[in-house]
C-alpha cells in the first residue's frame, strides 16, 4: 500500500511539472497583455495619436492578433499536436517582445504586437487542451487553473516591471516591452521537455507512444480509455455545430461573452489611466496597478483551492455577485465624485471577484465541454468570442471615457453582470469531478 502511495505521488509530480511548464504560456499571455498598459500614454504622446487610432491600432492591434490566433489556433492544435503548437507559440512571443521594443513607428509597433497576439490567442486553445488531457478528473480543475494562475503571475510581474522601469526616461516603454524576451526564451527551452498529449496521440494513430505517456503517469485501464477515444475518432462527420453539441457550444460562447463584458480587459489595459481619471498622481496610479496584480494573484490562489471542492458553478455565482456590487460602486464613485481611495478599493474588489470566479473558471470550463475529437474546435470558438470582444471593448475605452464618462462605462459593465448571474444560476452545467468523456456525453444527451 505504501508503495502505491509513493508511486501515485511520483506520477502526480510528473503531471505537476509538465503542467507547470505548459502553464508558462499563460505567464507570457498575462505579461504580453498587460505590459502595454505601462507604455499607453507615452506611446500616444510619442506618436501624437488620436484617441481612436491609439485605442484601435497602437493599443488594440495585439488584441486583434489574439482574435486571429484563436480563429486559426485550432488547426495546428489538432493537426500538429498540442506540443508543437505550444513550441510555435513561444517563438511568437519571443519575436514580438524583441520587435516591439526596437521599432520607431506606430505601424511596425502594431505589427509586432499583432505577432504576440497570435501567440496569446493560440495559447488559450493549446495550453488548456493539453492540461485537461493529462490531468486526472479529481485534480483537473486545479491543474488547468494553473494556466490562469500563470496568467495572473504574468500580469503581476508586468505591472511591477512597468512600475520599476517607469522612471527610466523617454525610452522606458522599450525596456518594459523588451523585458518579455527573457521569460519567452526560458519557455521556448522548457517546452521541448514535455511529452505529447496521450489523448491526441491516440486520435493521431500513435497508440504505442500514448501508452508510454500514460504508463509514466500510472494510468490504469488504458486499453478501455483508448477504445472510447477511437470511438470519437470515427465520428468524422461531427462538428461543434452538430445538434448534440449545441448545449456545450452555447455554454462556451456565453462564458466567453460575459467574461469580457465584465470590463476586465478594459481595467487591465487602462489601469493607470483609470486611476489618474479618479484623481491619483501618475506614480500612485502605477503603484495602484501593482495592487491590482497582487489582489488578482491572491484570489486566483483561493479560486484554485476551491474549484475542485465547491465546483465551477458555485465560484461563478460568487464572482457574479461580487462583479455587480464592485462595478456598481466604481460607477457611483465616478458619477458622484467620490475622491481618495474609493475607486482603487472598489476596483480591487472587482479584481477579487473576477479572480475567484471567471478568472479561475473560464479556461477550465471551456476545455472540459467537448469530446476529444472536437475539443480544439470548441475551444477555438470560445476563445474567438472572448478575443473578439477583448479587442473590441478595450479599443473603445479611451473614446468612451472621453465622451460618456468613466461612471457610465462601469455602469454598463455592472448591468451586463446581472445577465451573467442569471445565466449561471439557471443554465450553467457543473463539471466538477467528472471525466472529460462523462462531461461531453452528458451534455450531448441533454
Short mmCIF file of C-alpha atoms in Angstrom, two decimals:
data_model
loop_
_atom_site.label_atom_id
_atom_site.label_comp_id
_atom_site.label_asym_id
_atom_site.label_seq_id
_atom_site.Cartn_x
_atom_site.Cartn_y
_atom_site.Cartn_z
CA UNK A 1 0.00 0.00 0.00
CA UNK A 2 2.82 2.38 0.90
CA UNK A 3 4.50 1.63 -2.45
CA UNK A 4 1.27 2.52 -4.31
CA UNK A 5 1.04 5.81 -2.44
CA UNK A 6 4.67 6.65 -3.30
CA UNK A 7 4.12 5.76 -6.97
CA UNK A 8 0.94 7.82 -7.06
CA UNK A 9 2.77 10.84 -5.65
CA UNK A 10 5.62 10.38 -8.14
CA UNK A 11 3.16 10.27 -11.04
CA UNK A 12 1.37 13.37 -9.78
CA UNK A 13 4.72 15.13 -9.52
CA UNK A 14 5.30 14.39 -13.22
CA UNK A 15 1.88 15.73 -14.12
CA UNK A 16 2.52 18.81 -11.99
CA UNK A 17 5.90 19.50 -13.61
CA UNK A 18 4.53 19.10 -17.14
CA UNK A 19 1.56 21.28 -16.23
CA UNK A 20 3.88 23.91 -14.76
CA UNK A 21 5.90 24.14 -17.97
CA UNK A 22 2.80 24.37 -20.17
CA UNK A 23 1.26 26.92 -17.83
CA UNK A 24 4.22 29.23 -18.51
CA UNK A 25 2.43 30.01 -21.77
CA UNK A 26 -0.13 31.66 -19.50
CA UNK A 27 2.60 33.72 -17.82
CA UNK A 28 3.60 35.09 -21.22
CA UNK A 29 -0.08 35.66 -22.06
CA UNK A 30 -0.52 37.75 -18.90
CA UNK A 31 2.74 39.64 -19.31
CA UNK A 32 2.19 40.37 -23.00
CA UNK A 33 -1.37 41.55 -22.46
CA UNK A 34 -0.61 43.89 -19.57
CA UNK A 35 2.87 45.24 -20.28
CA UNK A 36 1.36 47.63 -22.84
CA UNK A 37 -0.52 49.46 -20.07
CA UNK A 38 2.75 50.99 -18.87
CA UNK A 39 3.51 52.32 -22.34
CA UNK A 40 -0.04 53.56 -23.02
CA UNK A 41 0.26 57.33 -22.55
CA UNK A 42 3.94 57.51 -23.54
CA UNK A 43 3.22 55.98 -26.94
CA UNK A 44 0.23 58.25 -27.55
CA UNK A 45 2.36 61.31 -26.81
CA UNK A 46 5.35 59.97 -28.79
CA UNK A 47 3.37 59.43 -31.99
CA UNK A 48 0.76 62.15 -31.35
CA UNK A 49 -2.04 59.66 -31.99
CA UNK A 50 -5.74 60.41 -31.87
CA UNK A 51 -7.83 58.60 -29.24
CA UNK A 52 -9.35 56.32 -31.89
CA UNK A 53 -6.05 55.46 -33.64
CA UNK A 54 -4.28 54.92 -30.34
CA UNK A 55 -7.01 52.70 -28.93
CA UNK A 56 -7.71 50.62 -32.03
CA UNK A 57 -4.23 50.35 -33.63
CA UNK A 58 -1.42 51.05 -31.17
CA UNK A 59 -3.10 49.53 -28.12
CA UNK A 60 -5.63 47.28 -29.82
CA UNK A 61 -3.61 45.51 -32.54
CA UNK A 62 -2.32 42.85 -30.15
CA UNK A 63 -5.91 42.04 -29.27
CA UNK A 64 -6.82 41.66 -32.94
CA UNK A 65 -3.85 39.30 -33.12
CA UNK A 66 -5.43 37.23 -30.38
CA UNK A 67 -8.61 37.03 -32.45
CA UNK A 68 -6.62 35.66 -35.39
CA UNK A 69 -4.72 33.31 -33.07
CA UNK A 70 -7.96 32.00 -31.60
CA UNK A 71 -9.54 31.56 -35.05
CA UNK A 72 -6.52 29.78 -36.51
CA UNK A 73 -5.10 28.09 -33.41
CA UNK A 74 -7.43 25.10 -33.51
CA UNK A 75 -5.90 23.87 -36.78
CA UNK A 76 -2.28 23.39 -35.61
CA UNK A 77 -3.51 22.20 -32.23
CA UNK A 78 -5.39 19.39 -33.98
CA UNK A 79 -3.07 18.65 -36.91
CA UNK A 80 0.40 19.23 -35.45
CA UNK A 81 -0.49 18.46 -31.86
CA UNK A 82 -0.62 20.39 -28.62
CA UNK A 83 3.15 20.28 -28.01
CA UNK A 84 4.30 21.55 -31.42
CA UNK A 85 1.72 24.32 -31.27
CA UNK A 86 2.98 25.36 -27.84
CA UNK A 87 6.55 25.48 -29.19
CA UNK A 88 5.43 27.79 -32.01
CA UNK A 89 3.61 30.00 -29.51
CA UNK A 90 6.83 30.54 -27.56
CA UNK A 91 8.60 31.65 -30.74
CA UNK A 92 5.82 34.18 -31.49
CA UNK A 93 6.16 35.70 -28.00
CA UNK A 94 9.94 35.99 -28.37
CA UNK A 95 9.77 37.71 -31.78
CA UNK A 96 7.04 40.07 -30.57
CA UNK A 97 8.93 41.16 -27.46
CA UNK A 98 12.16 41.95 -29.30
CA UNK A 99 10.45 43.59 -32.27
CA UNK A 100 8.10 45.78 -30.20
CA UNK A 101 11.00 47.15 -28.16
CA UNK A 102 13.10 48.14 -31.18
CA UNK A 103 10.64 49.80 -33.58
CA UNK A 104 10.31 53.55 -34.17
CA UNK A 105 6.89 53.99 -35.78
CA UNK A 106 3.34 53.01 -34.76
CA UNK A 107 2.73 50.69 -37.73
CA UNK A 108 5.77 48.48 -37.12
CA UNK A 109 4.92 48.51 -33.44
CA UNK A 110 1.37 47.36 -34.21
CA UNK A 111 2.73 44.56 -36.44
CA UNK A 112 4.95 43.08 -33.72
CA UNK A 113 2.21 43.44 -31.14
CA UNK A 114 -0.07 41.56 -33.55
CA UNK A 115 2.51 38.72 -33.66
CA UNK A 116 2.41 38.48 -29.87
CA UNK A 117 -1.38 38.49 -30.01
CA UNK A 118 -1.28 35.43 -32.28
CA UNK A 119 0.62 33.63 -29.51
CA UNK A 120 -1.88 34.70 -26.86
CA UNK A 121 -4.90 33.58 -28.88
CA UNK A 122 -3.41 30.21 -29.84
CA UNK A 123 -2.23 29.55 -26.29
CA UNK A 124 -5.81 29.78 -24.98
CA UNK A 125 -6.56 26.72 -27.13
CA UNK A 126 -3.41 24.60 -26.97
CA UNK A 127 -2.43 25.05 -23.31
CA UNK A 128 -5.81 24.29 -21.64
CA UNK A 129 -6.34 21.39 -24.09
CA UNK A 130 -3.01 19.83 -23.12
CA UNK A 131 -3.54 20.38 -19.41
CA UNK A 132 -7.07 18.95 -19.40
CA UNK A 133 -5.90 15.86 -21.31
CA UNK A 134 -3.10 14.89 -18.91
CA UNK A 135 -4.92 15.70 -15.67
CA UNK A 136 -6.87 13.17 -13.54
CA UNK A 137 -10.55 14.08 -13.13
CA UNK A 138 -10.36 14.89 -9.41
CA UNK A 139 -7.48 17.35 -9.91
CA UNK A 140 -8.28 18.67 -13.37
CA UNK A 141 -9.73 21.94 -12.13
CA UNK A 142 -6.62 22.85 -10.18
CA UNK A 143 -4.17 21.71 -12.86
CA UNK A 144 -5.90 23.52 -15.73
CA UNK A 145 -6.33 26.55 -13.47
CA UNK A 146 -2.53 26.66 -13.22
CA UNK A 147 -2.74 28.27 -16.65
CA UNK A 148 -4.87 31.05 -15.18
CA UNK A 149 -2.55 31.34 -12.17
CA UNK A 150 0.36 31.81 -14.56
CA UNK A 151 -1.62 34.48 -16.43
CA UNK A 152 -2.13 36.27 -13.14
CA UNK A 153 1.56 35.98 -12.25
CA UNK A 154 2.44 37.38 -15.66
CA UNK A 155 0.05 40.28 -15.06
CA UNK A 156 1.55 41.00 -11.65
CA UNK A 157 5.13 40.83 -12.92
CA UNK A 158 4.21 43.11 -15.85
CA UNK A 159 2.63 45.69 -13.53
CA UNK A 160 5.62 45.50 -11.19
CA UNK A 161 8.10 45.67 -14.06
CA UNK A 162 6.31 48.71 -15.50
CA UNK A 163 6.41 50.42 -12.10
CA UNK A 164 10.13 49.76 -11.66
CA UNK A 165 11.03 50.81 -15.22
CA UNK A 166 8.71 53.82 -15.45
CA UNK A 167 11.41 56.24 -14.29
CA UNK A 168 13.98 55.43 -16.97
CA UNK A 169 13.12 58.35 -19.22
CA UNK A 170 11.50 58.66 -22.62
CA UNK A 171 12.58 55.16 -23.71
CA UNK A 172 11.23 53.41 -20.61
CA UNK A 173 8.49 51.84 -22.75
CA UNK A 174 11.14 49.98 -24.79
CA UNK A 175 12.56 48.35 -21.65
CA UNK A 176 9.03 47.48 -20.46
CA UNK A 177 8.16 45.68 -23.69
CA UNK A 178 11.59 44.12 -24.25
CA UNK A 179 11.63 42.54 -20.79
CA UNK A 180 9.23 39.86 -22.07
CA UNK A 181 12.00 38.33 -24.18
CA UNK A 182 13.63 36.77 -21.08
CA UNK A 183 10.69 34.58 -19.93
CA UNK A 184 9.84 33.86 -23.59
CA UNK A 185 13.28 32.36 -24.19
CA UNK A 186 13.10 30.28 -20.98
CA UNK A 187 9.68 28.97 -22.03
CA UNK A 188 10.93 28.05 -25.53
CA UNK A 189 13.63 25.86 -23.98
CA UNK A 190 11.48 24.19 -21.30
CA UNK A 191 8.53 23.32 -23.55
CA UNK A 192 10.80 20.98 -25.53
CA UNK A 193 10.99 18.69 -22.47
CA UNK A 194 7.30 17.75 -22.13
CA UNK A 195 5.74 14.69 -23.82
CA UNK A 196 2.92 14.93 -26.35
CA UNK A 197 -0.68 14.68 -25.16
CA UNK A 198 -1.66 10.98 -24.92
CA UNK A 199 -5.25 11.64 -25.98
CA UNK A 200 -4.05 13.49 -29.09
CA UNK A 201 -1.59 10.68 -29.82
CA UNK A 202 -4.41 8.11 -29.81
CA UNK A 203 -6.50 10.19 -32.22
CA UNK A 204 -3.43 10.55 -34.45
CA UNK A 205 -2.83 6.78 -34.60
CA UNK A 206 0.27 6.84 -32.35
CA UNK A 207 -1.12 4.43 -29.77
CA UNK A 208 2.20 3.00 -28.55
CA UNK A 209 3.55 6.45 -27.74
CA UNK A 210 0.28 7.26 -25.95
CA UNK A 211 0.64 4.11 -23.84
CA UNK A 212 4.18 5.14 -22.90
CA UNK A 213 3.00 8.54 -21.68
CA UNK A 214 0.10 7.03 -19.72
CA UNK A 215 2.44 4.45 -18.18
CA UNK A 216 4.64 7.29 -16.90
CA UNK A 217 1.53 8.71 -15.26
CA UNK A 218 0.46 5.36 -13.76
CA UNK A 219 -2.92 5.49 -15.55
CA UNK A 220 -4.96 2.28 -15.25
CA UNK A 221 -7.50 0.98 -17.76
CA UNK A 222 -5.54 2.37 -20.71
CA UNK A 223 -6.99 -0.05 -23.26
CA UNK A 224 -10.58 0.83 -22.33
CA UNK A 225 -9.75 4.52 -22.49
CA UNK A 226 -8.23 4.08 -25.95
CA UNK A 227 -11.37 2.30 -27.20
CA UNK A 228 -13.54 5.24 -26.12
CA UNK A 229 -11.19 7.74 -27.72
CA UNK A 230 -11.16 5.85 -31.01
CA UNK A 231 -14.96 5.81 -31.00
CA UNK A 232 -14.82 9.59 -31.06
CA UNK A 233 -12.24 9.48 -33.85
CA UNK A 234 -14.70 7.58 -36.02
CA UNK A 235 -17.27 10.40 -35.77
CA UNK A 236 -15.56 12.37 -38.52
CA UNK A 237 -18.78 13.96 -39.80
CA UNK A 238 -19.49 15.68 -36.47
CA UNK A 239 -18.72 19.33 -35.84
CA UNK A 240 -19.21 21.62 -32.87
CA UNK A 241 -22.39 22.81 -34.63
CA UNK A 242 -23.95 19.31 -34.63
CA UNK A 243 -27.22 19.22 -32.64
CA UNK A 244 -25.73 17.02 -29.92
CA UNK A 245 -23.15 19.67 -29.05
CA UNK A 246 -25.37 22.76 -29.02
CA UNK A 247 -25.54 22.90 -25.18
CA UNK A 248 -21.73 22.82 -25.00
CA UNK A 249 -21.43 25.38 -27.78
CA UNK A 250 -23.80 27.82 -26.10
CA UNK A 251 -22.01 27.39 -22.77
CA UNK A 252 -18.54 28.23 -24.15
CA UNK A 253 -19.92 31.20 -26.09
CA UNK A 254 -21.76 32.64 -23.09
CA UNK A 255 -18.94 32.27 -20.57
CA UNK A 256 -16.57 34.00 -23.02
CA UNK A 257 -19.14 36.71 -23.78
CA UNK A 258 -19.73 37.58 -20.15
CA UNK A 259 -16.03 37.38 -19.32
CA UNK A 260 -15.28 40.38 -21.50
CA UNK A 261 -18.45 42.33 -20.74
CA UNK A 262 -17.33 42.42 -17.12
CA UNK A 263 -14.79 45.01 -18.29
CA UNK A 264 -11.81 43.02 -17.07
CA UNK A 265 -9.56 43.73 -20.06
CA UNK A 266 -10.56 47.39 -20.02
CA UNK A 267 -9.35 47.64 -16.40
CA UNK A 268 -6.16 45.67 -17.09
CA UNK A 269 -5.23 47.59 -20.22
CA UNK A 270 -6.04 51.04 -18.90
CA UNK A 271 -5.45 50.63 -15.15
CA UNK A 272 -3.08 53.62 -14.78
CA UNK A 273 -5.34 55.82 -16.95
CA UNK A 274 -8.44 54.90 -14.90
CA UNK A 275 -6.64 55.66 -11.63
CA UNK A 276 -5.45 59.01 -12.98
CA UNK A 277 -9.04 59.73 -14.06
CA UNK A 278 -10.03 59.10 -10.43
CA UNK A 279 -7.53 61.73 -9.26
CA UNK A 280 -4.39 59.75 -8.42
CA UNK A 281 -0.96 61.07 -9.41
CA UNK A 282 0.92 59.20 -12.16
CA UNK A 283 3.29 57.33 -9.82
CA UNK A 284 0.43 56.41 -7.48
CA UNK A 285 -1.56 55.19 -10.48
CA UNK A 286 1.26 52.81 -11.46
CA UNK A 287 1.58 51.61 -7.85
CA UNK A 288 -2.20 51.04 -7.63
CA UNK A 289 -1.90 48.89 -10.77
CA UNK A 290 0.58 46.70 -8.89
CA UNK A 291 -2.13 46.37 -6.21
CA UNK A 292 -4.47 45.01 -8.89
CA UNK A 293 -1.86 42.38 -9.73
CA UNK A 294 -1.40 41.34 -6.09
CA UNK A 295 -5.17 41.11 -5.49
CA UNK A 296 -5.55 39.07 -8.67
CA UNK A 297 -2.89 36.61 -7.53
CA UNK A 298 -4.27 36.13 -4.00
CA UNK A 299 -7.83 35.46 -5.11
CA UNK A 300 -6.78 33.26 -8.03
CA UNK A 301 -5.00 31.06 -5.49
CA UNK A 302 -8.22 30.98 -3.46
CA UNK A 303 -10.21 30.04 -6.58
CA UNK A 304 -7.75 27.23 -7.39
CA UNK A 305 -8.10 25.86 -3.86
CA UNK A 306 -11.91 25.80 -4.19
CA UNK A 307 -12.61 24.83 -7.81
CA UNK A 308 -12.42 21.05 -7.32
CA UNK A 309 -14.18 21.28 -3.94
CA UNK A 310 -17.17 23.56 -4.45
CA UNK A 311 -17.30 23.36 -8.25
CA UNK A 312 -17.20 25.70 -11.21
CA UNK A 313 -20.80 26.92 -10.93
CA UNK A 314 -20.56 27.97 -7.27
CA UNK A 315 -17.43 30.03 -7.96
CA UNK A 316 -19.20 31.71 -10.88
CA UNK A 317 -22.18 32.65 -8.68
CA UNK A 318 -19.85 34.17 -6.06
CA UNK A 319 -17.93 36.05 -8.75
CA UNK A 320 -21.12 37.34 -10.39
CA UNK A 321 -22.42 38.85 -7.15
CA UNK A 322 -19.01 40.42 -6.49
CA UNK A 323 -18.97 41.86 -10.00
CA UNK A 324 -22.37 43.50 -9.60
CA UNK A 325 -21.50 45.08 -6.24
CA UNK A 326 -17.99 46.27 -7.15
CA UNK A 327 -18.81 47.63 -10.61
CA UNK A 328 -21.82 49.50 -9.25
CA UNK A 329 -19.62 51.09 -6.58
CA UNK A 330 -16.96 52.08 -9.13
CA UNK A 331 -19.65 53.66 -11.32
CA UNK A 332 -21.08 55.59 -8.37
CA UNK A 333 -17.59 56.76 -7.38
CA UNK A 334 -17.12 58.44 -10.74
CA UNK A 335 -20.70 59.67 -11.10
CA UNK A 336 -20.88 61.16 -7.59
CA UNK A 337 -17.28 62.35 -7.42
CA UNK A 338 -16.13 60.21 -4.50
CA UNK A 339 -12.43 61.06 -4.09
CA UNK A 340 -9.40 59.46 -2.48
CA UNK A 341 -9.04 55.71 -2.39
CA UNK A 342 -12.66 54.85 -3.29
CA UNK A 343 -12.00 53.85 -6.90
CA UNK A 344 -8.84 51.79 -6.19
CA UNK A 345 -10.55 49.92 -3.33
CA UNK A 346 -13.67 49.14 -5.35
CA UNK A 347 -11.55 48.05 -8.32
CA UNK A 348 -9.60 45.73 -6.02
CA UNK A 349 -12.95 44.19 -5.02
CA UNK A 350 -13.80 43.86 -8.71
CA UNK A 351 -10.48 42.10 -9.42
CA UNK A 352 -11.02 39.77 -6.44
CA UNK A 353 -14.49 38.86 -7.77
CA UNK A 354 -13.08 38.18 -11.23
CA UNK A 355 -10.13 36.14 -9.96
CA UNK A 356 -12.16 33.80 -7.76
CA UNK A 357 -14.92 33.38 -10.38
CA UNK A 358 -14.47 33.94 -14.13
CA UNK A 359 -10.68 34.12 -13.91
CA UNK A 360 -10.31 30.71 -12.30
CA UNK A 361 -13.15 29.00 -14.16
CA UNK A 362 -13.17 30.12 -17.81
CA UNK A 363 -10.25 28.18 -19.31
CA UNK A 364 -11.00 25.10 -17.21
CA UNK A 365 -14.66 25.13 -18.23
CA UNK A 366 -14.07 25.70 -21.95
CA UNK A 367 -11.51 22.87 -22.04
CA UNK A 368 -13.94 20.37 -20.48
CA UNK A 369 -17.14 20.52 -22.52
CA UNK A 370 -16.36 18.97 -25.91
CA UNK A 371 -15.16 15.40 -26.68
CA UNK A 372 -11.53 14.92 -27.67
CA UNK A 373 -12.06 14.99 -31.44
CA UNK A 374 -13.84 18.37 -31.13
CA UNK A 375 -12.04 19.85 -28.12
CA UNK A 376 -9.70 22.16 -30.03
CA UNK A 377 -12.54 23.35 -32.29
CA UNK A 378 -14.80 24.02 -29.31
CA UNK A 379 -12.05 25.90 -27.51
CA UNK A 380 -11.33 27.88 -30.67
CA UNK A 381 -14.97 29.01 -30.73
CA UNK A 382 -14.93 30.09 -27.07
CA UNK A 383 -11.54 31.76 -27.44
CA UNK A 384 -12.59 33.57 -30.62
CA UNK A 385 -15.68 35.05 -28.96
CA UNK A 386 -13.55 36.00 -25.97
CA UNK A 387 -10.85 37.71 -28.03
CA UNK A 388 -13.14 39.49 -30.50
CA UNK A 389 -14.80 41.17 -27.53
CA UNK A 390 -11.43 41.63 -25.82
CA UNK A 391 -10.25 43.55 -28.89
CA UNK A 392 -13.46 45.49 -29.41
CA UNK A 393 -14.22 46.64 -25.85
CA UNK A 394 -10.79 47.98 -24.72
CA UNK A 395 -10.36 49.72 -28.09
CA UNK A 396 -13.39 51.86 -27.23
CA UNK A 397 -12.38 52.70 -23.65
CA UNK A 398 -10.42 55.90 -24.42
CA UNK A 399 -13.32 57.17 -26.56
CA UNK A 400 -15.93 56.04 -24.02
CA UNK A 401 -14.20 57.74 -21.10
CA UNK A 402 -13.79 60.92 -23.13
CA UNK A 403 -17.47 61.04 -24.22
CA UNK A 404 -19.93 59.38 -21.83
CA UNK A 405 -17.51 59.28 -18.88
CA UNK A 406 -15.98 56.55 -16.73
CA UNK A 407 -19.06 56.31 -14.48
CA UNK A 408 -21.38 55.41 -17.36
CA UNK A 409 -18.86 52.91 -18.77
CA UNK A 410 -18.68 51.00 -15.47
CA UNK A 411 -22.46 51.18 -15.02
CA UNK A 412 -22.89 49.38 -18.35
CA UNK A 413 -20.48 46.66 -17.22
CA UNK A 414 -22.46 46.24 -13.96
CA UNK A 415 -25.73 45.76 -15.89
CA UNK A 416 -24.10 43.07 -18.07
CA UNK A 417 -23.02 41.17 -14.96
CA UNK A 418 -26.63 40.89 -13.84
CA UNK A 419 -27.10 38.93 -17.08
CA UNK A 420 -24.17 36.67 -16.19
CA UNK A 421 -25.62 35.94 -12.76
CA UNK A 422 -28.95 34.95 -14.34
CA UNK A 423 -27.29 32.59 -16.86
CA UNK A 424 -25.03 30.95 -14.27
CA UNK A 425 -27.87 30.44 -11.79
CA UNK A 426 -30.29 28.94 -14.32
CA UNK A 427 -28.31 27.17 -17.03
CA UNK A 428 -24.57 26.72 -16.45
CA UNK A 429 -23.67 22.97 -16.19
CA UNK A 430 -21.45 21.71 -13.37
CA UNK A 431 -18.41 19.65 -14.44
CA UNK A 432 -16.68 19.06 -11.10
CA UNK A 433 -15.21 15.58 -10.56
CA UNK A 434 -16.32 14.08 -13.89
CA UNK A 435 -14.10 12.63 -16.60
CA UNK A 436 -13.89 14.50 -19.89
CA UNK A 437 -15.77 11.69 -21.60
CA UNK A 438 -18.58 11.79 -18.99
CA UNK A 439 -19.00 15.56 -19.36
CA UNK A 440 -19.27 15.53 -23.15
CA UNK A 441 -21.67 12.54 -23.06
CA UNK A 442 -23.96 14.23 -20.51
CA UNK A 443 -24.12 17.47 -22.47
CA UNK A 444 -24.73 15.62 -25.74
CA UNK A 445 -27.61 13.71 -24.10
CA UNK A 446 -29.02 16.96 -22.71
#
